[in-house]
Amino acid sequence: MPQKRAKFSERQALRKSIGFNLAPTAQKKGKGHDIPRNAMFLFQQPPSKEAKADDAPKPTPAQLTIRPNERMRDFNQRVEKAFSSDVNASMRRGLRTESNQRKRERRRTAEKEKKRAANPYLVQAQEAAQDWKKADTKKSANTPALVAEQATRPKPKSD
């Protein structure tokens, strides 16, 4: 079976040949410090006022990335806060369309009532014509009326 890694002596020799003067490696987020994550924010410098003025007014999804040492919960809150105005605007727009549809429906029923009051026979004829157009012309052999008729029909006597 092949070895998965080099022998211990070979690894030690490689470490000695590389030496100690290496570039720093990236540390894991939030690790490698003796102080808690929340305390790190106290030691950071506050952002300058000029930097705040340069910020874009509306963040885009490309700009919203998780920051170093930021929890997922905090990142989600930041994203929701950034897009809350868009969500609220779309909700209001949706409510407006629903109320407009209700208004249109009320107007239609009011117009139908006016027509019905003016000439009831004409309106009845128009509604009957519309109902006839909407009616399904295809009939199945197993419609409830036919099934009930076949079930109640007496069977012919065989002699």
PDB file of C-alpha atoms in Angstrom:
ATOM      1  CA  MET A   1       0.000   0.000   0.000  1.00  0.00           C
ATOM      2  CA  PRO A   2       1.521   3.375  -0.927  1.00  0.00           C
ATOM      3  CA  GLN A   3       2.344   5.814   1.830  1.00  0.00           C
ATOM      4  CA  LYS A   4       0.068   8.833   2.026  1.00  0.00           C
ATOM      5  CA  ARG A   5       2.861  11.135   3.204  1.00  0.00           C
ATOM      6  CA  ALA A   6       6.618  11.250   3.432  1.00  0.00           C
ATOM      7  CA  LYS A   7       8.527   9.700   6.286  1.00  0.00           C
ATOM      8  CA  PHE A   8       8.934  11.734   9.452  1.00  0.00           C
ATOM      9  CA  SER A   9      12.685  12.136   8.950  1.00  0.00           C
ATOM     10  CA  GLU A  10      12.147  13.427   5.396  1.00  0.00           C
ATOM     11  CA  ARG A  11       9.562  15.929   6.600  1.00  0.00           C
ATOM     12  CA  GLN A  12      11.948  17.209   9.296  1.00  0.00           C
ATOM     13  CA  ALA A  13      14.750  17.581   6.744  1.00  0.00           C
ATOM     14  CA  LEU A  14      12.417  19.538   4.452  1.00  0.00           C
ATOM     15  CA  ARG A  15      11.447  21.845   7.335  1.00  0.00           C
ATOM     16  CA  LYS A  16      15.110  22.532   8.122  1.00  0.00           C
ATOM     17  CA  SER A  17      15.932  23.260   4.472  1.00  0.00           C
ATOM     18  CA  ILE A  18      13.039  25.738   4.111  1.00  0.00           C
ATOM     19  CA  GLY A  19      14.017  27.670   7.220  1.00  0.00           C
ATOM     20  CA  PHE A  20      12.078  30.059   9.437  1.00  0.00           C
ATOM     21  CA  ASN A  21      12.116  33.267   7.364  1.00  0.00           C
ATOM     22  CA  LEU A  22       8.751  32.746   5.666  1.00  0.00           C
ATOM     23  CA  ALA A  23       5.972  35.133   4.698  1.00  0.00           C
ATOM     24  CA  PRO A  24       3.062  35.219   7.151  1.00  0.00           C
ATOM     25  CA  THR A  25       0.212  32.889   6.344  1.00  0.00           C
ATOM     26  CA  ALA A  26      -3.470  33.789   6.464  1.00  0.00           C
ATOM     27  CA  GLN A  27      -5.064  33.029   9.796  1.00  0.00           C
ATOM     28  CA  LYS A  28      -8.533  31.666  10.194  1.00  0.00           C
ATOM     29  CA  LYS A  29     -11.213  34.293  10.766  1.00  0.00           C
ATOM     30  CA  GLY A  30     -11.507  35.186  14.411  1.00  0.00           C
ATOM     31  CA  LYS A  31      -8.705  32.842  15.443  1.00  0.00           C
ATOM     32  CA  GLY A  32      -5.179  33.596  16.553  1.00  0.00           C
ATOM     33  CA  HIS A  33      -6.084  36.423  18.938  1.00  0.00           C
ATOM     34  CA  ASP A  34      -6.227  36.217  22.692  1.00  0.00           C
ATOM     35  CA  ILE A  35      -9.062  38.733  22.978  1.00  0.00           C
ATOM     36  CA  PRO A  36     -12.734  38.087  22.207  1.00  0.00           C
ATOM     37  CA  ARG A  37     -14.229  39.138  18.889  1.00  0.00           C
ATOM     38  CA  ASN A  38     -16.477  41.798  20.451  1.00  0.00           C
ATOM     39  CA  ALA A  39     -13.524  43.355  22.245  1.00  0.00           C
ATOM     40  CA  MET A  40     -11.640  43.628  18.936  1.00  0.00           C
ATOM     41  CA  PHE A  41     -14.191  46.189  17.752  1.00  0.00           C
ATOM     42  CA  LEU A  42     -13.278  48.431  20.704  1.00  0.00           C
ATOM     43  CA  PHE A  43      -9.632  48.533  19.653  1.00  0.00           C
ATOM     44  CA  GLN A  44     -10.370  49.350  16.021  1.00  0.00           C
ATOM     45  CA  GLN A  45     -10.204  52.972  14.902  1.00  0.00           C
ATOM     46  CA  PRO A  46     -13.561  54.573  14.129  1.00  0.00           C
ATOM     47  CA  PRO A  47     -14.083  55.175  10.398  1.00  0.00           C
ATOM     48  CA  SER A  48     -13.371  58.687   9.210  1.00  0.00           C
ATOM     49  CA  LYS A  49     -16.223  60.997   8.238  1.00  0.00           C
ATOM     50  CA  GLU A  50     -14.831  61.325   4.717  1.00  0.00           C
ATOM     51  CA  ALA A  51     -15.090  57.582   4.237  1.00  0.00           C
ATOM     52  CA  LYS A  52     -18.759  57.704   5.248  1.00  0.00           C
ATOM     53  CA  ALA A  53     -19.458  60.422   2.655  1.00  0.00           C
ATOM     54  CA  ASP A  54     -17.830  58.340  -0.082  1.00  0.00           C
ATOM     55  CA  ASP A  55     -20.044  55.321   0.588  1.00  0.00           C
ATOM     56  CA  ALA A  56     -22.577  54.496  -2.121  1.00  0.00           C
ATOM     57  CA  PRO A  57     -26.164  55.365  -1.129  1.00  0.00           C
ATOM     58  CA  LYS A  58     -27.591  51.998  -2.222  1.00  0.00           C
ATOM     59  CA  PRO A  59     -25.523  48.866  -1.795  1.00  0.00           C
ATOM     60  CA  THR A  60     -25.658  46.273  -4.526  1.00  0.00           C
ATOM     61  CA  PRO A  61     -25.427  42.524  -3.961  1.00  0.00           C
ATOM     62  CA  ALA A  62     -21.838  42.594  -5.219  1.00  0.00           C
ATOM     63  CA  GLN A  63     -20.890  45.081  -2.490  1.00  0.00           C
ATOM     64  CA  LEU A  64     -22.575  43.056   0.238  1.00  0.00           C
ATOM     65  CA  THR A  65     -20.024  40.475   1.222  1.00  0.00           C
ATOM     66  CA  ILE A  66     -19.332  39.042   4.616  1.00  0.00           C
ATOM     67  CA  ARG A  67     -16.696  41.015   6.481  1.00  0.00           C
ATOM     68  CA  PRO A  68     -13.781  39.481   8.378  1.00  0.00           C
ATOM     69  CA  ASN A  69     -14.782  38.341  11.878  1.00  0.00           C
ATOM     70  CA  GLU A  70     -18.473  38.937  11.124  1.00  0.00           C
ATOM     71  CA  ARG A  71     -21.049  36.404  12.198  1.00  0.00           C
ATOM     72  CA  MET A  72     -23.557  35.070   9.702  1.00  0.00           C
ATOM     73  CA  ARG A  73     -26.415  36.481  11.785  1.00  0.00           C
ATOM     74  CA  ASP A  74     -24.909  39.988  11.652  1.00  0.00           C
ATOM     75  CA  PHE A  75     -24.319  39.689   7.916  1.00  0.00           C
ATOM     76  CA  ASN A  76     -27.949  38.635   7.361  1.00  0.00           C
ATOM     77  CA  GLN A  77     -29.175  41.609   9.388  1.00  0.00           C
ATOM     78  CA  ARG A  78     -27.003  43.951   7.316  1.00  0.00           C
ATOM     79  CA  VAL A  79     -28.320  42.509   4.043  1.00  0.00           C
ATOM     80  CA  GLU A  80     -31.940  42.748   5.220  1.00  0.00           C
ATOM     81  CA  LYS A  81     -31.413  46.342   6.321  1.00  0.00           C
ATOM     82  CA  ALA A  82     -29.863  47.222   2.948  1.00  0.00           C
ATOM     83  CA  PHE A  83     -32.778  45.816   0.965  1.00  0.00           C
ATOM     84  CA  SER A  84     -35.629  46.621   3.368  1.00  0.00           C
ATOM     85  CA  SER A  85     -36.645  49.758   1.439  1.00  0.00           C
ATOM     86  CA  ASP A  86     -36.924  47.768  -1.807  1.00  0.00           C
ATOM     87  CA  VAL A  87     -38.973  45.049  -0.129  1.00  0.00           C
ATOM     88  CA  ASN A  88     -41.290  47.582   1.508  1.00  0.00           C
ATOM     89  CA  ALA A  89     -41.778  49.433  -1.789  1.00  0.00           C
ATOM     90  CA  SER A  90     -42.693  46.234  -3.618  1.00  0.00           C
ATOM     91  CA  MET A  91     -45.109  45.262  -0.832  1.00  0.00           C
ATOM     92  CA  ARG A  92     -46.811  48.653  -1.071  1.00  0.00           C
ATOM     93  CA  ARG A  93     -46.977  48.318  -4.847  1.00  0.00           C
ATOM     94  CA  GLY A  94     -48.579  44.892  -4.475  1.00  0.00           C
ATOM     95  CA  LEU A  95     -51.166  46.216  -2.037  1.00  0.00           C
ATOM     96  CA  ARG A  96     -51.950  49.043  -4.451  1.00  0.00           C
ATOM     97  CA  THR A  97     -52.596  46.641  -7.308  1.00  0.00           C
ATOM     98  CA  GLU A  98     -54.886  44.531  -5.117  1.00  0.00           C
ATOM     99  CA  SER A  99     -56.892  47.557  -4.046  1.00  0.00           C
ATOM    100  CA  ASN A 100     -57.071  48.759  -7.656  1.00  0.00           C
ATOM    101  CA  GLN A 101     -58.400  45.354  -8.734  1.00  0.00           C
ATOM    102  CA  ARG A 102     -61.076  45.527  -6.039  1.00  0.00           C
ATOM    103  CA  LYS A 103     -62.018  49.035  -7.192  1.00  0.00           C
ATOM    104  CA  ARG A 104     -62.291  47.858 -10.810  1.00  0.00           C
ATOM    105  CA  GLU A 105     -64.476  44.931  -9.746  1.00  0.00           C
ATOM    106  CA  ARG A 106     -66.746  47.267  -7.763  1.00  0.00           C
ATOM    107  CA  ARG A 107     -67.027  49.572 -10.789  1.00  0.00           C
ATOM    108  CA  ARG A 108     -67.928  46.652 -13.064  1.00  0.00           C
ATOM    109  CA  THR A 109     -70.651  45.453 -10.720  1.00  0.00           C
ATOM    110  CA  ALA A 110     -71.988  49.008 -10.384  1.00  0.00           C
ATOM    111  CA  GLU A 111     -72.106  49.362 -14.190  1.00  0.00           C
ATOM    112  CA  LYS A 112     -73.895  46.015 -14.502  1.00  0.00           C
ATOM    113  CA  GLU A 113     -76.468  47.122 -11.925  1.00  0.00           C
ATOM    114  CA  LYS A 114     -77.056  50.376 -13.826  1.00  0.00           C
ATOM    115  CA  LYS A 115     -77.547  48.491 -17.101  1.00  0.00           C
ATOM    116  CA  ARG A 116     -79.817  45.977 -15.399  1.00  0.00           C
ATOM    117  CA  ALA A 117     -81.945  48.798 -13.977  1.00  0.00           C
ATOM    118  CA  ALA A 118     -82.162  50.534 -17.364  1.00  0.00           C
ATOM    119  CA  ASN A 119     -83.029  47.492 -19.505  1.00  0.00           C
ATOM    120  CA  PRO A 120     -83.236  44.188 -17.591  1.00  0.00           C
ATOM    121  CA  TYR A 121     -84.169  41.984 -20.580  1.00  0.00           C
ATOM    122  CA  LEU A 122     -81.240  43.136 -22.706  1.00  0.00           C
ATOM    123  CA  VAL A 123     -78.776  42.485 -19.876  1.00  0.00           C
ATOM    124  CA  GLN A 124     -80.237  39.021 -19.246  1.00  0.00           C
ATOM    125  CA  ALA A 125     -79.854  38.171 -22.930  1.00  0.00           C
ATOM    126  CA  GLN A 126     -76.229  39.376 -22.954  1.00  0.00           C
ATOM    127  CA  GLU A 127     -75.390  37.411 -19.807  1.00  0.00           C
ATOM    128  CA  ALA A 128     -77.027  34.288 -21.245  1.00  0.00           C
ATOM    129  CA  ALA A 129     -74.955  34.677 -24.431  1.00  0.00           C
ATOM    130  CA  GLN A 130     -71.761  35.020 -22.375  1.00  0.00           C
ATOM    131  CA  ASP A 131     -72.676  31.975 -20.283  1.00  0.00           C
ATOM    132  CA  TRP A 132     -73.330  30.002 -23.478  1.00  0.00           C
ATOM    133  CA  LYS A 133     -69.870  30.956 -24.796  1.00  0.00           C
ATOM    134  CA  LYS A 134     -68.244  29.862 -21.538  1.00  0.00           C
ATOM    135  CA  ALA A 135     -70.112  26.537 -21.435  1.00  0.00           C
ATOM    136  CA  ASP A 136     -68.085  23.426 -22.104  1.00  0.00           C
ATOM    137  CA  THR A 137     -69.153  21.795 -25.369  1.00  0.00           C
ATOM    138  CA  LYS A 138     -67.339  18.507 -24.728  1.00  0.00           C
ATOM    139  CA  LYS A 139     -69.354  15.880 -22.904  1.00  0.00           C
ATOM    140  CA  SER A 140     -68.034  12.742 -21.335  1.00  0.00           C
ATOM    141  CA  ALA A 141     -69.824   9.423 -21.342  1.00  0.00           C
ATOM    142  CA  ASN A 142     -69.508   9.341 -17.566  1.00  0.00           C
ATOM    143  CA  THR A 143     -71.108  12.631 -16.579  1.00  0.00           C
ATOM    144  CA  PRO A 144     -72.993  12.435 -13.269  1.00  0.00           C
ATOM    145  CA  ALA A 145     -76.370  12.852 -14.977  1.00  0.00           C
ATOM    146  CA  LEU A 146     -75.745   9.959 -17.384  1.00  0.00           C
ATOM    147  CA  VAL A 147     -74.344   7.710 -14.662  1.00  0.00           C
ATOM    148  CA  ALA A 148     -77.378   8.361 -12.440  1.00  0.00           C
ATOM    149  CA  GLU A 149     -79.743   7.720 -15.380  1.00  0.00           C
ATOM    150  CA  GLN A 150     -78.035   4.427 -16.217  1.00  0.00           C
ATOM    151  CA  ALA A 151     -78.067   3.308 -12.581  1.00  0.00           C
ATOM    152  CA  THR A 152     -81.800   3.944 -12.113  1.00  0.00           C
ATOM    153  CA  ARG A 153     -82.940   2.609 -15.496  1.00  0.00           C
ATOM    154  CA  PRO A 154     -84.656  -0.798 -15.138  1.00  0.00           C
ATOM    155  CA  LYS A 155     -82.840  -3.660 -16.815  1.00  0.00           C
ATOM    156  CA  PRO A 156     -84.679  -5.416 -19.624  1.00  0.00           C
ATOM    157  CA  LYS A 157     -85.994  -8.855 -18.740  1.00  0.00           C
ATOM    158  CA  SER A 158     -84.476 -11.736 -20.591  1.00  0.00           C
ATOM    159  CA  ASP A 159     -86.793 -14.720 -21.287  1.00  0.00           C
TER     160      ASP A 159
END
